[in-house]
PDB file of C-alpha atoms in Angstrom:
ATOM      1  CA  VAL O   1       0.000   0.000   0.000  1.00 88.00           C
ATOM      2  CA  THR O   2       1.560   3.267  -1.148  1.00 88.00           C
ATOM      3  CA  PRO O   3       0.080   6.777  -1.025  1.00 87.00           C
ATOM      4  CA  LEU O   4       0.116   8.686  -4.317  1.00 89.00           C
ATOM      5  CA  ALA O   5       0.534  12.427  -4.845  1.00 85.00           C
ATOM      6  CA  ASP O   6      -3.127  12.930  -5.881  1.00 85.00           C
ATOM      7  CA  ASP O   7      -4.560  11.635  -2.552  1.00 84.00           C
ATOM      8  CA  LYS O   8      -5.066   8.197  -4.040  1.00 89.00           C
ATOM      9  CA  TRP O   9      -3.536   4.902  -2.946  1.00 89.00           C
ATOM     10  CA  ARG O  10      -1.697   2.255  -4.933  1.00 91.00           C
ATOM     11  CA  VAL O  11      -2.291  -1.295  -3.724  1.00 93.00           C
ATOM     12  CA  LYS O  12      -0.178  -4.231  -4.877  1.00 93.00           C
ATOM     13  CA  TYR O  13      -1.655  -7.648  -4.165  1.00 92.00           C
ATOM     14  CA  GLU O  14      -1.487 -11.272  -5.229  1.00 93.00           C
ATOM     15  CA  THR O  15      -4.161 -13.221  -7.053  1.00 93.00           C
ATOM     16  CA  GLN O  16      -4.234 -16.748  -8.426  1.00 94.00           C
ATOM     17  CA  GLN O  17      -3.093 -15.268 -11.744  1.00 93.00           C
ATOM     18  CA  GLY O  18      -0.111 -13.476 -10.150  1.00 95.00           C
ATOM     19  CA  CYS O  19       0.643  -9.990  -8.839  1.00 94.00           C
ATOM     20  CA  ALA O  20      -1.674  -7.079  -9.579  1.00 95.00           C
ATOM     21  CA  THR O  21      -1.663  -3.339  -8.901  1.00 95.00           C
ATOM     22  CA  ASP O  22      -4.634  -0.978  -8.691  1.00 95.00           C
ATOM     23  CA  ASP O  23      -5.180   2.608  -7.582  1.00 95.00           C
ATOM     24  CA  TYR O  24      -7.959   3.536  -5.133  1.00 93.00           C
ATOM     25  CA  ASP O  25      -9.509   6.682  -3.666  1.00 90.00           C
ATOM     26  CA  ALA O  26      -9.308   5.222  -0.164  1.00 87.00           C
ATOM     27  CA  VAL O  27      -7.942   2.194   1.666  1.00 86.00           C
ATOM     28  CA  VAL O  28      -9.541   0.576   4.686  1.00 86.00           C
ATOM     29  CA  VAL O  29      -7.252  -1.706   6.703  1.00 84.00           C
ATOM     30  CA  CYS O  30      -9.209  -4.447   8.488  1.00 84.00           C
ATOM     31  CA  ASN O  31      -6.574  -6.999   9.411  1.00 81.00           C
ATOM     32  CA  GLY O  32      -7.335  -7.135  13.133  1.00 79.00           C
ATOM     33  CA  HIS O  33      -4.850  -6.485  15.864  1.00 77.00           C
ATOM     34  CA  TYR O  34      -4.735  -9.639  17.988  1.00 81.00           C
ATOM     35  CA  GLU O  35      -1.868 -11.405  16.295  1.00 85.00           C
ATOM     36  CA  GLN O  36       1.438  -9.959  17.504  1.00 88.00           C
ATOM     37  CA  PRO O  37       1.749 -10.228  21.310  1.00 94.00           C
ATOM     38  CA  TYR O  38       3.085  -7.415  23.429  1.00 93.00           C
ATOM     39  CA  ILE O  39       5.908  -9.044  25.407  1.00 94.00           C
ATOM     40  CA  PRO O  40       7.276  -6.742  28.089  1.00 94.00           C
ATOM     41  CA  LYS O  41      10.345  -7.710  30.040  1.00 95.00           C
ATOM     42  CA  ILE O  42       9.649  -8.395  33.703  1.00 96.00           C
ATOM     43  CA  PRO O  43      12.300  -7.042  36.073  1.00 96.00           C
ATOM     44  CA  GLY O  44      14.554  -9.940  37.107  1.00 96.00           C
ATOM     45  CA  GLN O  45      13.275 -12.372  34.479  1.00 96.00           C
ATOM     46  CA  ASP O  46      16.746 -13.191  33.113  1.00 96.00           C
ATOM     47  CA  ASP O  47      17.919 -14.320  36.546  1.00 95.00           C
ATOM     48  CA  TRP O  48      14.622 -16.142  37.197  1.00 97.00           C
ATOM     49  CA  LEU O  49      14.440 -18.106  33.927  1.00 95.00           C
ATOM     50  CA  ASN O  50      15.948 -21.584  33.877  1.00 93.00           C
ATOM     51  CA  ALA O  51      15.227 -24.978  32.268  1.00 92.00           C
ATOM     52  CA  GLU O  52      12.261 -25.671  34.588  1.00 93.00           C
ATOM     53  CA  ARG O  53      10.619 -22.238  34.309  1.00 96.00           C
ATOM     54  CA  SER O  54       8.835 -20.656  31.352  1.00 95.00           C
ATOM     55  CA  ILE O  55       7.155 -17.478  30.101  1.00 97.00           C
ATOM     56  CA  VAL O  56       4.302 -17.587  27.562  1.00 97.00           C
ATOM     57  CA  HIS O  57       1.852 -15.060  26.222  1.00 97.00           C
ATOM     58  CA  SER O  58      -1.873 -15.584  26.777  1.00 97.00           C
ATOM     59  CA  LEU O  59      -2.169 -16.023  23.005  1.00 95.00           C
ATOM     60  CA  HIS O  60      -0.677 -19.485  23.594  1.00 95.00           C
ATOM     61  CA  TYR O  61      -2.762 -20.337  26.664  1.00 97.00           C
ATOM     62  CA  ASP O  62      -5.481 -22.870  25.851  1.00 96.00           C
ATOM     63  CA  GLU O  63      -6.563 -24.434  29.126  1.00 96.00           C
ATOM     64  CA  PRO O  64      -5.368 -24.807  32.738  1.00 97.00           C
ATOM     65  CA  SER O  65      -4.166 -28.440  32.931  1.00 97.00           C
ATOM     66  CA  PRO O  66      -0.494 -27.697  32.049  1.00 97.00           C
ATOM     67  CA  TYR O  67      -0.408 -25.491  35.165  1.00 98.00           C
ATOM     68  CA  LYS O  68      -1.664 -28.153  37.565  1.00 98.00           C
ATOM     69  CA  ASP O  69       0.170 -27.876  40.892  1.00 97.00           C
ATOM     70  CA  LYS O  70       2.360 -25.065  39.507  1.00 97.00           C
ATOM     71  CA  SER O  71       2.760 -21.610  40.967  1.00 97.00           C
ATOM     72  CA  VAL O  72       1.787 -19.173  38.199  1.00 98.00           C
ATOM     73  CA  LEU O  73       2.382 -15.436  37.750  1.00 98.00           C
ATOM     74  CA  ILE O  74      -0.085 -13.671  35.471  1.00 98.00           C
ATOM     75  CA  VAL O  75       1.080 -10.283  34.225  1.00 97.00           C
ATOM     76  CA  GLY O  76      -1.995  -8.205  33.403  1.00 95.00           C
ATOM     77  CA  GLY O  77      -5.209  -7.678  35.290  1.00 88.00           C
ATOM     78  CA  ARG O  78      -7.569  -7.002  32.389  1.00 90.00           C
ATOM     79  CA  SER O  79      -9.941  -9.430  30.638  1.00 92.00           C
ATOM     80  CA  SER O  80      -7.512 -12.190  29.637  1.00 94.00           C
ATOM     81  CA  GLY O  81      -5.599 -12.029  32.919  1.00 94.00           C
ATOM     82  CA  VAL O  82      -8.791 -12.213  34.978  1.00 94.00           C
ATOM     83  CA  ASP O  83     -10.197 -15.074  32.884  1.00 96.00           C
ATOM     84  CA  ILE O  84      -6.980 -17.094  33.137  1.00 97.00           C
ATOM     85  CA  SER O  85      -6.584 -16.493  36.874  1.00 95.00           C
ATOM     86  CA  ARG O  86     -10.145 -17.735  37.422  1.00 95.00           C
ATOM     87  CA  GLU O  87      -9.486 -20.842  35.341  1.00 96.00           C
ATOM     88  CA  LEU O  88      -6.340 -21.567  37.343  1.00 97.00           C
ATOM     89  CA  GLN O  89      -8.145 -21.445  40.711  1.00 93.00           C
ATOM     90  CA  GLY O  90      -8.178 -24.966  42.112  1.00 92.00           C
ATOM     91  CA  VAL O  91      -5.700 -26.125  39.457  1.00 97.00           C
ATOM     92  CA  SER O  92      -2.502 -24.196  40.144  1.00 97.00           C
ATOM     93  CA  SER O  93      -0.869 -24.389  43.546  1.00 97.00           C
ATOM     94  CA  TRP O  94      -0.786 -20.553  43.744  1.00 97.00           C
ATOM     95  CA  THR O  95      -1.601 -17.658  41.438  1.00 97.00           C
ATOM     96  CA  TYR O  96       0.038 -14.236  41.443  1.00 97.00           C
ATOM     97  CA  VAL O  97      -1.484 -11.396  39.418  1.00 96.00           C
ATOM     98  CA  ILE O  98       0.454  -8.232  38.567  1.00 96.00           C
ATOM     99  CA  GLU O  99      -1.973  -5.457  37.729  1.00 92.00           C
ATOM    100  CA  LYS O 100      -1.911  -1.686  37.298  1.00 90.00           C
ATOM    101  CA  LYS O 101      -4.747  -0.973  39.730  1.00 91.00           C
ATOM    102  CA  CYS O 102      -3.028  -2.802  42.591  1.00 93.00           C
ATOM    103  CA  SER O 103      -1.078  -0.493  44.915  1.00 93.00           C
ATOM    104  CA  GLU O 104       0.155  -2.978  47.553  1.00 93.00           C
ATOM    105  CA  LEU O 105       0.689  -6.697  48.038  1.00 94.00           C
ATOM    106  CA  VAL O 106      -2.681  -8.320  48.797  1.00 94.00           C
ATOM    107  CA  SER O 107      -2.808 -12.032  49.509  1.00 93.00           C
ATOM    108  CA  ASP O 108      -5.622 -14.515  50.154  1.00 94.00           C
ATOM    109  CA  ALA O 109      -4.197 -17.813  51.450  1.00 93.00           C
ATOM    110  CA  GLN O 110      -7.576 -19.538  51.226  1.00 92.00           C
ATOM    111  CA  LYS O 111      -7.881 -18.745  47.519  1.00 93.00           C
ATOM    112  CA  ARG O 112      -4.117 -19.197  47.020  1.00 95.00           C
ATOM    113  CA  VAL O 113      -3.713 -15.875  45.241  1.00 95.00           C
ATOM    114  CA  THR O 114      -1.557 -12.770  45.649  1.00 95.00           C
ATOM    115  CA  HIS O 115      -2.240  -9.487  43.843  1.00 95.00           C
ATOM    116  CA  VAL O 116       0.930  -7.558  43.133  1.00 96.00           C
ATOM    117  CA  PRO O 117       1.543  -3.946  41.977  1.00 95.00           C
ATOM    118  CA  LEU O 118       3.442  -3.035  38.835  1.00 94.00           C
ATOM    119  CA  GLY O 119       7.154  -2.790  39.497  1.00 93.00           C
ATOM    120  CA  ALA O 120       7.438  -6.179  41.176  1.00 96.00           C
ATOM    121  CA  ALA O 121      10.530  -8.173  40.248  1.00 97.00           C
ATOM    122  CA  LEU O 122      11.232 -11.848  39.811  1.00 97.00           C
ATOM    123  CA  ASN O 123      14.173 -13.222  41.741  1.00 96.00           C
ATOM    124  CA  GLU O 124      16.539 -16.081  41.025  1.00 96.00           C
ATOM    125  CA  ASP O 125      15.128 -17.888  44.080  1.00 95.00           C
ATOM    126  CA  GLY O 126      11.768 -18.013  42.241  1.00 96.00           C
ATOM    127  CA  HIS O 127       9.993 -15.538  44.463  1.00 97.00           C
ATOM    128  CA  LEU O 128       8.418 -12.250  43.497  1.00 95.00           C
ATOM    129  CA  TYR O 129       9.474  -9.084  45.335  1.00 96.00           C
ATOM    130  CA  PHE O 130       7.868  -5.657  45.566  1.00 96.00           C
ATOM    131  CA  ASP O 131       9.733  -2.831  47.316  1.00 94.00           C
ATOM    132  CA  ASN O 132      12.181  -5.394  48.759  1.00 93.00           C
ATOM    133  CA  THR O 133       9.280  -7.342  50.291  1.00 95.00           C
ATOM    134  CA  LYS O 134       8.793 -10.954  49.256  1.00 96.00           C
ATOM    135  CA  ALA O 135       5.252 -11.552  47.994  1.00 95.00           C
ATOM    136  CA  PRO O 136       3.374 -14.170  50.039  1.00 94.00           C
ATOM    137  CA  GLY O 137       3.260 -17.562  48.345  1.00 95.00           C
ATOM    138  CA  PRO O 138       5.604 -20.190  46.928  1.00 97.00           C
ATOM    139  CA  PRO O 139       8.305 -19.696  44.249  1.00 97.00           C
ATOM    140  CA  ILE O 140       6.924 -19.070  40.758  1.00 98.00           C
ATOM    141  CA  ASP O 141       7.134 -21.901  38.209  1.00 97.00           C
ATOM    142  CA  ARG O 142       5.417 -20.303  35.195  1.00 98.00           C
ATOM    143  CA  VAL O 143       4.605 -16.829  33.885  1.00 98.00           C
ATOM    144  CA  ILE O 144       1.674 -16.009  31.605  1.00 98.00           C
ATOM    145  CA  LEU O 145       1.754 -12.581  29.947  1.00 98.00           C
ATOM    146  CA  ALA O 146      -1.809 -11.284  29.544  1.00 97.00           C
ATOM    147  CA  THR O 147      -0.398  -8.023  28.251  1.00 95.00           C
ATOM    148  CA  GLY O 148      -2.294  -7.466  25.028  1.00 93.00           C
ATOM    149  CA  TYR O 149      -0.977  -6.940  21.545  1.00 91.00           C
ATOM    150  CA  VAL O 150       0.969  -4.513  19.387  1.00 90.00           C
ATOM    151  CA  TYR O 151      -0.141  -3.259  16.005  1.00 85.00           C
ATOM    152  CA  ALA O 152       1.427  -4.969  13.014  1.00 84.00           C
ATOM    153  CA  PHE O 153       0.925  -3.834   9.435  1.00 84.00           C
ATOM    154  CA  PRO O 154       3.675  -5.561   7.434  1.00 83.00           C
ATOM    155  CA  PHE O 155       2.185  -4.179   4.211  1.00 84.00           C
ATOM    156  CA  LEU O 156       2.487  -0.510   5.296  1.00 84.00           C
ATOM    157  CA  GLN O 157       5.563   1.666   5.675  1.00 84.00           C
ATOM    158  CA  GLU O 158       5.233   4.110   8.589  1.00 85.00           C
ATOM    159  CA  ASP O 159       6.921   7.017   6.795  1.00 86.00           C
ATOM    160  CA  ALA O 160       4.912   6.531   3.603  1.00 83.00           C
ATOM    161  CA  VAL O 161       1.550   6.689   5.394  1.00 83.00           C
ATOM    162  CA  ALA O 162       2.633   9.277   8.011  1.00 83.00           C
ATOM    163  CA  MET O 163       1.799   7.019  10.942  1.00 84.00           C
ATOM    164  CA  GLN O 164       3.498   5.460  13.949  1.00 84.00           C
ATOM    165  CA  PHE O 165       2.547   1.888  14.800  1.00 82.00           C
ATOM    166  CA  GLU O 166       5.478  -0.524  14.550  1.00 79.00           C
ATOM    167  CA  GLY O 167       5.804  -2.415  17.855  1.00 77.00           C
ATOM    168  CA  ARG O 168       3.384   0.003  19.557  1.00 80.00           C
ATOM    169  CA  ARG O 169       0.182  -0.595  21.451  1.00 79.00           C
ATOM    170  CA  SER O 170      -1.493   2.329  19.716  1.00 79.00           C
ATOM    171  CA  CYS O 171      -1.559   3.828  16.216  1.00 80.00           C
ATOM    172  CA  ARG O 172      -0.940   7.506  15.650  1.00 82.00           C
ATOM    173  CA  PRO O 173      -2.493   9.657  14.321  1.00 83.00           C
ATOM    174  CA  LEU O 174      -5.780   7.740  14.175  1.00 80.00           C
ATOM    175  CA  PHE O 175      -9.101   9.221  15.178  1.00 82.00           C
ATOM    176  CA  LEU O 176     -11.013   6.693  17.334  1.00 80.00           C
ATOM    177  CA  HIS O 177      -8.636   3.962  16.085  1.00 72.00           C
ATOM    178  CA  LEU O 178     -10.410   4.160  12.732  1.00 75.00           C
ATOM    179  CA  GLN O 179      -9.457   7.051  10.490  1.00 79.00           C
ATOM    180  CA  HIS O 180      -6.201   8.807   9.762  1.00 78.00           C
ATOM    181  CA  ALA O 181      -6.558  12.157  11.547  1.00 82.00           C
ATOM    182  CA  GLU O 182      -4.349  14.063   9.090  1.00 80.00           C
ATOM    183  CA  LYS O 183      -5.237  12.278   5.839  1.00 73.00           C
ATOM    184  CA  PRO O 184      -8.946  11.446   6.001  1.00 66.00           C
TER     185      PRO O 184
END
């Protein structure tokens, strides 16, 4: 997809007969945005990771049985994080949830869950620490990142379309995530 000088767009695409090119007055991109996971680095993860421990994105989470009797850290307290933490109740040995709205360590031993503020760090000993305080619960065996997705438009060049999106969790300048604010 390439913008042209006359406010039109050139689109190159493949058909069964081969490559084709056409010019259009407008282009609507509807490729979705739940394909490329946002994978933030957790403080201390390099020291924490070893052959027995793993980090996956919620994109690759299917069901709770692989986490049976494991202590699991979920990074993200929004829809996916909440859904996964609920599924893990009664399956995992303990669940930790790092979430933005949490301001202090909050633990419920009966439910085997600890809510942890952003800024917590994994430690080589397997435990999670916040402000030099060890979070209640056992060492963490697995981490699930319920951190959302980044925009990916491999068919667009940022400079050519006057946008910023590569590796970002938002597109700029889009009005209501729908229409280019400067080139409607």
